[in-house]
JSON list of C-alpha atoms in Angstrom, two decimals:
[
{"chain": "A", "resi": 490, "resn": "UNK", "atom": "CA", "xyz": [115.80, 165.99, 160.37]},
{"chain": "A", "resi": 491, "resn": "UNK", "atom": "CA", "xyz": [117.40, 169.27, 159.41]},
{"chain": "A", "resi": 492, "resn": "UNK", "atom": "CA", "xyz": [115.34, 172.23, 159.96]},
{"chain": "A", "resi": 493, "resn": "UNK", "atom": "CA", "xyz": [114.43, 172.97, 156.03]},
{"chain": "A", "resi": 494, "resn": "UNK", "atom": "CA", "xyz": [112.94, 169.57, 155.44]},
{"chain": "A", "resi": 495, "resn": "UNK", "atom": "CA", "xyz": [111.08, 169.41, 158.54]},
{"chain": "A", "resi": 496, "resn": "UNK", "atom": "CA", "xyz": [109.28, 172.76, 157.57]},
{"chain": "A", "resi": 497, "resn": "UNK", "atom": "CA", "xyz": [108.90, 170.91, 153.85]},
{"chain": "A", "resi": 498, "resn": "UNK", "atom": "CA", "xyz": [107.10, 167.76, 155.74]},
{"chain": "A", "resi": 499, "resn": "UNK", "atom": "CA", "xyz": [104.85, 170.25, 157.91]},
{"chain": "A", "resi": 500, "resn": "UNK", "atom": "CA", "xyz": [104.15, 172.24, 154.38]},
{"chain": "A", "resi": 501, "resn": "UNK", "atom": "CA", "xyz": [103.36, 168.10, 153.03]},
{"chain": "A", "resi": 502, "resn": "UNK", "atom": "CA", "xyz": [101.23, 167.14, 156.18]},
{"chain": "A", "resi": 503, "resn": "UNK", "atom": "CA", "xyz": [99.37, 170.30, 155.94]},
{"chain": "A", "resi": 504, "resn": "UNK", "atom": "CA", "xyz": [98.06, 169.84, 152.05]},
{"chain": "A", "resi": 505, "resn": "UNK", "atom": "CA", "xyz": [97.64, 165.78, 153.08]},
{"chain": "A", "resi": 506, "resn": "UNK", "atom": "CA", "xyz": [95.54, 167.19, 155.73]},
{"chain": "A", "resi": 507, "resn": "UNK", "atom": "CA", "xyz": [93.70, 170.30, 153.58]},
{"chain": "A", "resi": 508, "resn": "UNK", "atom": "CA", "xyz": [92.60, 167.16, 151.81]},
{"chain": "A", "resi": 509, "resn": "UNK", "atom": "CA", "xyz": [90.20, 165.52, 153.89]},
{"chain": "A", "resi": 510, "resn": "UNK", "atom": "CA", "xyz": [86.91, 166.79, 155.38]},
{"chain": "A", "resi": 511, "resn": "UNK", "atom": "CA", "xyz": [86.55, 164.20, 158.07]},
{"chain": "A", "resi": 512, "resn": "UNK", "atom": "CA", "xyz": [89.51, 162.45, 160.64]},
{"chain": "A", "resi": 513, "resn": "UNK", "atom": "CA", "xyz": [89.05, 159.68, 162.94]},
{"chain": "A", "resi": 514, "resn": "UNK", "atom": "CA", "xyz": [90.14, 160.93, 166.17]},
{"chain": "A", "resi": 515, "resn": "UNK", "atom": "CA", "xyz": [90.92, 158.07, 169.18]},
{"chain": "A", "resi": 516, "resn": "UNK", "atom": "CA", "xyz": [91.06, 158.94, 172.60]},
{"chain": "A", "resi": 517, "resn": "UNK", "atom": "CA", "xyz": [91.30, 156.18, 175.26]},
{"chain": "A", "resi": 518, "resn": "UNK", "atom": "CA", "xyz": [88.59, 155.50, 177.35]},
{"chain": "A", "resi": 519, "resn": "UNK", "atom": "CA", "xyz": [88.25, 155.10, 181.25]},
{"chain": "A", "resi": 520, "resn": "UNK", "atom": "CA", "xyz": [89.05, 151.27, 181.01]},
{"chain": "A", "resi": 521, "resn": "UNK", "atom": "CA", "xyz": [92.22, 152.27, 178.60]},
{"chain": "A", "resi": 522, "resn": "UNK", "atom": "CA", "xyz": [90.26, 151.37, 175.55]},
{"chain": "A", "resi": 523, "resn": "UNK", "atom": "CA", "xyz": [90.97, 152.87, 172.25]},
{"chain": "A", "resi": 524, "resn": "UNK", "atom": "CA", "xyz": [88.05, 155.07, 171.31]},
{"chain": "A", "resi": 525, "resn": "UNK", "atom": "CA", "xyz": [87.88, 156.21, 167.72]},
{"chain": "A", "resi": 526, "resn": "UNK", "atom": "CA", "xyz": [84.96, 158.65, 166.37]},
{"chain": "A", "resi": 527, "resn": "UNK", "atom": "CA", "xyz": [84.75, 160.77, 162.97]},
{"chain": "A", "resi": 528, "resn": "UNK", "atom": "CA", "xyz": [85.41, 164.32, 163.76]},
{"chain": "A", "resi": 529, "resn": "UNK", "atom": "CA", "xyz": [85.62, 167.69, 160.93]},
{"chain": "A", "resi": 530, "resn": "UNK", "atom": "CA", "xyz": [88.88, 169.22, 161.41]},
{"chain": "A", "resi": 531, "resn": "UNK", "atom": "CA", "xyz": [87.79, 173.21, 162.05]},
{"chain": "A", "resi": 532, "resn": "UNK", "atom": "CA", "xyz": [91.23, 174.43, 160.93]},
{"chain": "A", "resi": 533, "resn": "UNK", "atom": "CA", "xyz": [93.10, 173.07, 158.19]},
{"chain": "A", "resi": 534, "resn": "UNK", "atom": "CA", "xyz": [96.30, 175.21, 158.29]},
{"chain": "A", "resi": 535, "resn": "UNK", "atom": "CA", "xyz": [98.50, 172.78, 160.32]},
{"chain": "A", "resi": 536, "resn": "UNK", "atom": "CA", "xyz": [101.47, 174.40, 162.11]},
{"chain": "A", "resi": 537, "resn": "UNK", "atom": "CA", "xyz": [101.23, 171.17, 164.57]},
{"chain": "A", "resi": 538, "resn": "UNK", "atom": "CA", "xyz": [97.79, 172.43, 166.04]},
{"chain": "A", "resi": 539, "resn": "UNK", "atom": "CA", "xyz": [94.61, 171.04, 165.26]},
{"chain": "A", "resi": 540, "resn": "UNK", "atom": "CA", "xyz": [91.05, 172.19, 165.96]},
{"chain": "A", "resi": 541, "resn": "UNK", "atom": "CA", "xyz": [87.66, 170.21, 166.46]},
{"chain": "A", "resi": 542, "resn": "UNK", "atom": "CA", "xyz": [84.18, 171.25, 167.19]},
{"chain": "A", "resi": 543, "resn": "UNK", "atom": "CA", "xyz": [82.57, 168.99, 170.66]},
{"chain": "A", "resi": 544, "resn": "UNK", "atom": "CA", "xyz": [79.46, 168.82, 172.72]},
{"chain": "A", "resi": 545, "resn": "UNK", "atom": "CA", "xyz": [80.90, 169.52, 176.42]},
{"chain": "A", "resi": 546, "resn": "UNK", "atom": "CA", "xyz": [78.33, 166.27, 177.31]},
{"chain": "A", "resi": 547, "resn": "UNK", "atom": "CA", "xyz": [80.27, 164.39, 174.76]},
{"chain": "A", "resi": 548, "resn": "UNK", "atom": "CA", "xyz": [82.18, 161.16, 176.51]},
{"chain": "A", "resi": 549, "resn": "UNK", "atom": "CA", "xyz": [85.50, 162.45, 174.50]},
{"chain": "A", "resi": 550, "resn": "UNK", "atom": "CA", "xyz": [85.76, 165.33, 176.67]},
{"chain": "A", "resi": 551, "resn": "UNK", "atom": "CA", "xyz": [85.82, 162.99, 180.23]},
{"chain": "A", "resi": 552, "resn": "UNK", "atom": "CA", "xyz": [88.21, 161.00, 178.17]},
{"chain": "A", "resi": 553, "resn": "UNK", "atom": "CA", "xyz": [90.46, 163.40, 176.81]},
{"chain": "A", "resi": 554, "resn": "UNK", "atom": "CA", "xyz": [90.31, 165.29, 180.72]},
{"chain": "A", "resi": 555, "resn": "UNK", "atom": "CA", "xyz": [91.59, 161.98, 182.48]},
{"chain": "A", "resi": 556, "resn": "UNK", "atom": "CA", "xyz": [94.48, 160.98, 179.43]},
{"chain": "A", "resi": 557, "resn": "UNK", "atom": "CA", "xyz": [95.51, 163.86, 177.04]},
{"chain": "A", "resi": 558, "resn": "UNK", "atom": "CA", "xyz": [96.94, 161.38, 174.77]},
{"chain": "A", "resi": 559, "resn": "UNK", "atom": "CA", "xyz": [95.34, 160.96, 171.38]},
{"chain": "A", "resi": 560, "resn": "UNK", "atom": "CA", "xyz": [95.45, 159.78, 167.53]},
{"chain": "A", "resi": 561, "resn": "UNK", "atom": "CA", "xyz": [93.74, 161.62, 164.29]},
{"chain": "A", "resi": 562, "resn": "UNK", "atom": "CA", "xyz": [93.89, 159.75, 161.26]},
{"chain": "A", "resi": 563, "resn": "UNK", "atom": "CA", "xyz": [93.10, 160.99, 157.79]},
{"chain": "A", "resi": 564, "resn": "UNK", "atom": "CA", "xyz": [92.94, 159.34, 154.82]},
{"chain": "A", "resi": 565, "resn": "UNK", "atom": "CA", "xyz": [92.28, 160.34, 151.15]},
{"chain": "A", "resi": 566, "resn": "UNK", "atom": "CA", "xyz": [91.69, 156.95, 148.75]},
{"chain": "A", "resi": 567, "resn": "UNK", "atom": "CA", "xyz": [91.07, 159.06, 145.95]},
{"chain": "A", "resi": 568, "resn": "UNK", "atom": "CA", "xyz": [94.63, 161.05, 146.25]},
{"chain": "A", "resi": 569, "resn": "UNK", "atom": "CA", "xyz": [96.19, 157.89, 147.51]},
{"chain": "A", "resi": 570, "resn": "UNK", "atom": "CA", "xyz": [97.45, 159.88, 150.86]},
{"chain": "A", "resi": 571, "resn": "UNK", "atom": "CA", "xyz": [97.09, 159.11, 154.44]},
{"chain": "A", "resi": 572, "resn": "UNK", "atom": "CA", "xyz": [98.07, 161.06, 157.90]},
{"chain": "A", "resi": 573, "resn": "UNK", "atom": "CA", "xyz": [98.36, 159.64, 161.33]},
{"chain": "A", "resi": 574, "resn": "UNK", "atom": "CA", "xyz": [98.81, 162.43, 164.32]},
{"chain": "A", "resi": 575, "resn": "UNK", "atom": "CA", "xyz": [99.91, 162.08, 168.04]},
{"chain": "A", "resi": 576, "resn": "UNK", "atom": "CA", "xyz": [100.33, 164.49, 170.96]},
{"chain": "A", "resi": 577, "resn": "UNK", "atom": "CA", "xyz": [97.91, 165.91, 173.75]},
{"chain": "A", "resi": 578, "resn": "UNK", "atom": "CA", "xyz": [94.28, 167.22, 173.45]},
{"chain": "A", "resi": 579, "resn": "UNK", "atom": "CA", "xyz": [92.50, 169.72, 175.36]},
{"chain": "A", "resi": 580, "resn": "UNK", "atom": "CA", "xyz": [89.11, 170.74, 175.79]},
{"chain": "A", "resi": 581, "resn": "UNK", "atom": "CA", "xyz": [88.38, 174.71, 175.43]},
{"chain": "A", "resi": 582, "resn": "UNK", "atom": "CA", "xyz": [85.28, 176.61, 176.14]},
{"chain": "A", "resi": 583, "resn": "UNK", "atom": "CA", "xyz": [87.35, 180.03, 173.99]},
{"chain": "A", "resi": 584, "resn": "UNK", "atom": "CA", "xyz": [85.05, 182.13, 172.47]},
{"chain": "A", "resi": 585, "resn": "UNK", "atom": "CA", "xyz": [87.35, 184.21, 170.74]},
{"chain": "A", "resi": 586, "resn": "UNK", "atom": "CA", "xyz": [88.35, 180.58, 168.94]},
{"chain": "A", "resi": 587, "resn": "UNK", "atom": "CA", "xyz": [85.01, 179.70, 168.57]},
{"chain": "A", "resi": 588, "resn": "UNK", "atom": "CA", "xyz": [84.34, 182.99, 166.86]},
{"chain": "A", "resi": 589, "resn": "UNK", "atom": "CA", "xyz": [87.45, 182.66, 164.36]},
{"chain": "A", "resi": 590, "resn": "UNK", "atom": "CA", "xyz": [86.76, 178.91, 163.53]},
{"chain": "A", "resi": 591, "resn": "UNK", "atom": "CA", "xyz": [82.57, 179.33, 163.53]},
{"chain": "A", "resi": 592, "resn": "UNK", "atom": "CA", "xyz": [81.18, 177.81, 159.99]},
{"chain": "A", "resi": 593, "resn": "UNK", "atom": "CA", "xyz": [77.93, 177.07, 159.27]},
{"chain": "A", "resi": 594, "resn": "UNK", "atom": "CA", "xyz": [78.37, 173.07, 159.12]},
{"chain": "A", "resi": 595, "resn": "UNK", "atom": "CA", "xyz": [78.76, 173.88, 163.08]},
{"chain": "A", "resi": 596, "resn": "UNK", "atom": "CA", "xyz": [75.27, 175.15, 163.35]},
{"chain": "A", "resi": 597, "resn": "UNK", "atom": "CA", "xyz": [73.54, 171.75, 162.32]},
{"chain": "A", "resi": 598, "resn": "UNK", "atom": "CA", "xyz": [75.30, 170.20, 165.56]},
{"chain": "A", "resi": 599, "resn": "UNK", "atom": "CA", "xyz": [74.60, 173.28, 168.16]},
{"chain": "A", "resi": 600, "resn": "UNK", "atom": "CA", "xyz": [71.66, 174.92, 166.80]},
{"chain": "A", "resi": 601, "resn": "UNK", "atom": "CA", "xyz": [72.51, 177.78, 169.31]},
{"chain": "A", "resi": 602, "resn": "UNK", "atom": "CA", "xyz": [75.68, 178.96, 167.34]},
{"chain": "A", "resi": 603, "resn": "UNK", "atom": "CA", "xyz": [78.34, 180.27, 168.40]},
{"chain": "A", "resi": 604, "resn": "UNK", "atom": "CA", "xyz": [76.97, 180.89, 171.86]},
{"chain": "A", "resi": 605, "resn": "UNK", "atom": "CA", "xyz": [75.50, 177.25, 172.46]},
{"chain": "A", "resi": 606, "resn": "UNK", "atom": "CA", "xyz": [76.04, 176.18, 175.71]},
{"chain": "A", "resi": 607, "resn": "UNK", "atom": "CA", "xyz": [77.10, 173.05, 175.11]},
{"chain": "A", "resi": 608, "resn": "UNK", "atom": "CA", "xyz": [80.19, 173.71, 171.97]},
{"chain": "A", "resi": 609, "resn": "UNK", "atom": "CA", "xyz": [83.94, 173.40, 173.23]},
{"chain": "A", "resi": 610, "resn": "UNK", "atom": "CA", "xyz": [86.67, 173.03, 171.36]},
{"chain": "A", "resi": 611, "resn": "UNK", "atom": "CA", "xyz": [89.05, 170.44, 171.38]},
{"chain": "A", "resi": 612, "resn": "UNK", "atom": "CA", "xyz": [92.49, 171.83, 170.87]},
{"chain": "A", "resi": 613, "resn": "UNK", "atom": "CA", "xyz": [95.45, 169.22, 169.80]},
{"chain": "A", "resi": 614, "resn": "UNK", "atom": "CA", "xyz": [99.02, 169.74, 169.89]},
{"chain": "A", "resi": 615, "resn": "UNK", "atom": "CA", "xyz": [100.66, 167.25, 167.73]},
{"chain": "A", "resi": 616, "resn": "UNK", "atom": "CA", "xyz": [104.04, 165.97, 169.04]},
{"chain": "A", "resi": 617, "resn": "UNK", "atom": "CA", "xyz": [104.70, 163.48, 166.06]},
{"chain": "A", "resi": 618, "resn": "UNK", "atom": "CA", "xyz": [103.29, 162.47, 162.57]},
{"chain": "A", "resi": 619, "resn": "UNK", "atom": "CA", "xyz": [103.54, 160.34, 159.90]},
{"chain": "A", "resi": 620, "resn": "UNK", "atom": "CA", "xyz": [102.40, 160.47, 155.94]},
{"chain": "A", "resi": 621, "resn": "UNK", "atom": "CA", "xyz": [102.01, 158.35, 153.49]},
{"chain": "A", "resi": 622, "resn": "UNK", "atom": "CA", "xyz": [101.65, 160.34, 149.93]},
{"chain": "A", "resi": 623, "resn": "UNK", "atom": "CA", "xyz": [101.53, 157.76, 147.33]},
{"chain": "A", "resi": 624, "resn": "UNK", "atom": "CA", "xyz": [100.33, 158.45, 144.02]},
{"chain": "A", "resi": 625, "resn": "UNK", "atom": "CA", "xyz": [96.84, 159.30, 142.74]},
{"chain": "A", "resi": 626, "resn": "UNK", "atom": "CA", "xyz": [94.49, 158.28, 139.83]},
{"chain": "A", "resi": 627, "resn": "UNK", "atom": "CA", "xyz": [94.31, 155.18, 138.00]},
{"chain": "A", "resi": 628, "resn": "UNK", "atom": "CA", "xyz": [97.80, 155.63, 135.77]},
{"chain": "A", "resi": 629, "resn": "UNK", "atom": "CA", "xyz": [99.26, 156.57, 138.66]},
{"chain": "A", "resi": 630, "resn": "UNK", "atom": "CA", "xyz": [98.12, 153.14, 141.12]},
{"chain": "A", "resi": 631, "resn": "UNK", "atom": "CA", "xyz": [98.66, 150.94, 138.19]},
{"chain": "A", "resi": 632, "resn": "UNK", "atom": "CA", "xyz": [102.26, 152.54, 137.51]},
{"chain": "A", "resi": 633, "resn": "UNK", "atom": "CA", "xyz": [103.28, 152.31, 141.54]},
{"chain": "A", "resi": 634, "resn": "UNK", "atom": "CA", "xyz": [102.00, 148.82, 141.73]},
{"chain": "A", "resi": 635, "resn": "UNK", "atom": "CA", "xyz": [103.87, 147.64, 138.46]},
{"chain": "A", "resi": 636, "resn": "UNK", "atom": "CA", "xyz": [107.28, 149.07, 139.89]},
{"chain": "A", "resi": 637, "resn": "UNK", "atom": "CA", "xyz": [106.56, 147.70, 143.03]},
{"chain": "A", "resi": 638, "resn": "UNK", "atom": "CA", "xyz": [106.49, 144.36, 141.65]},
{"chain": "A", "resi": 639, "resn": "UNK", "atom": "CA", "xyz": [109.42, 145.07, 139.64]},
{"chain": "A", "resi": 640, "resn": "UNK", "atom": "CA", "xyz": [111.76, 146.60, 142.08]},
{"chain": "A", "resi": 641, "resn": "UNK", "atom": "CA", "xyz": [110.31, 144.68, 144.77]},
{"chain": "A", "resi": 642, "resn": "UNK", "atom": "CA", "xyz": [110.33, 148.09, 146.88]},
{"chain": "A", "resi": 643, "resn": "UNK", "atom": "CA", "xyz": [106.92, 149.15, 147.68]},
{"chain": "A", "resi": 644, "resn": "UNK", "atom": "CA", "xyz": [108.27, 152.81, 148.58]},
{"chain": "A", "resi": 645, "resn": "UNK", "atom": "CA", "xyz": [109.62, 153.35, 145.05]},
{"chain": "A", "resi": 646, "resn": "UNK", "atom": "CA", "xyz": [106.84, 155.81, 143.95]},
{"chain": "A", "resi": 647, "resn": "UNK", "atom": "CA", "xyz": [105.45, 156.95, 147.56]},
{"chain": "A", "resi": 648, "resn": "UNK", "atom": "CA", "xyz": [106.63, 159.26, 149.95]},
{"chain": "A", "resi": 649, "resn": "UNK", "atom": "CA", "xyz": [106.59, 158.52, 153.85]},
{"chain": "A", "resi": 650, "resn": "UNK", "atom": "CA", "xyz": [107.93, 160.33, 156.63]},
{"chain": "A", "resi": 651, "resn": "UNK", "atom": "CA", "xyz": [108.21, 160.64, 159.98]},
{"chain": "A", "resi": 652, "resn": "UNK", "atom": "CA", "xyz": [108.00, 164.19, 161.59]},
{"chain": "A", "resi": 653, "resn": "UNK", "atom": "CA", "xyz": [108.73, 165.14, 165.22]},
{"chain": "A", "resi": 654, "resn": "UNK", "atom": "CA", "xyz": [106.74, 168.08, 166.04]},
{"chain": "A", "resi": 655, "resn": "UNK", "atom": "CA", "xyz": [108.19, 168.79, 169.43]}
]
C-alpha cells in the first residue's frame, strides 16, 4: 500500500471509528479464551492509538498484563460501517492522560474523578485493521443489495480494506 492511500485508509478508519460510542474490545483470558466486553473509546482521533477508561480491579487488566494481544470491534448498522483492530494493549496509571482524556461519562464509573484510585487507562497500539464502509440509509441498502444480485459481486458498492499499521 503506497504511502498516500494508507494515510487515506487511516483518515477512513478514523471517521468509521468517530462513529461509534461503544467497541467491543477482546482480550484473551488466562485459559486462552476470547474475552469480549463493551468499552467507550476515550479518544476518537485514530493515528493507530486507541484509548479506554478501566478499573485497575478489572479482570482485563490481569489479562491484558499476561497477553498484550487484543481485538476492538466497532460497528455502526445505521451508517452501514464496521472496524475490526489488532495490536498490543497496555495498562497505564498516566495522569497527565487521564487529565487530557477526563469527560464526565468517566465520573459515573469512578465517582472519585480524575484522581480515583482505581481508573487506568488502557492504551492500544494497533498493528493492523480492517473496514468495511458500505452504504447507509434505506436507498442506499436497497441499491447495494440490488447490484449485488445483479453483478453477483457483493463489494460493488462497499469499500473494504486492509491497513497495516506497523
Amino acid at each position: 500500500m503506497q504511502l498516500q492511500e494508507r494515510s487515506e485508509s487511516i483518515k477512513q478508519l478514523a471517521e468509521l471509528i468517530r462513529g461509534v460510542d461503544i467497541a467491543m474490545f477482546t482480550t484473551v483470558s488466562a485459559d486462552g479464551k476470547l474475552v469480549s466486553r463493551p468499552l467507550g473509546t476515550q479518544e476518537v482521533e485514530f493515528d493507530g492509538d486507541l484509548w479506554f477508561a478501566t478499573a485497575a480491579d478489572s479482570p482485563k487488566v490481569a489479562e491484558i498484563a499476561a497477553d498484550p494481544r487484543f481485538n476492538v470491534a466497532y460497528a455502526s448498522a445505521s451508517k452501514n460501517s464496521y472496524v475490526s483492530v489488532a495490536g498490543t494493549a497496555r495498562v497505564l496509571n498516566d495522569h497527565a492522560k487521564i487529565e487530557q482524556l477526563w469527560s464526565p461519562t468517566m465520573q459515573v464509573f469512578f465517582p472519585g474523578g480524575k484522581d480515583d484510585a482505581r481508573l487506568r487507562l488502557i492504551h492500544v497500539r494497533a498493528e493492523s485493521a480492517e473496514y468495511w464502509d458500505g452504504p447507509s440509509g434505506l436507498l442506499g441498502k436497497a441499491l447495494y443489495f440490488v447490484m449485488t444480485a445483479v453483478t453477483d459481486d457483493p463489494g460493488s458498492l462497499s469499500d473494504n480494506r486492509v491497513v497495516d499499521l506497523k
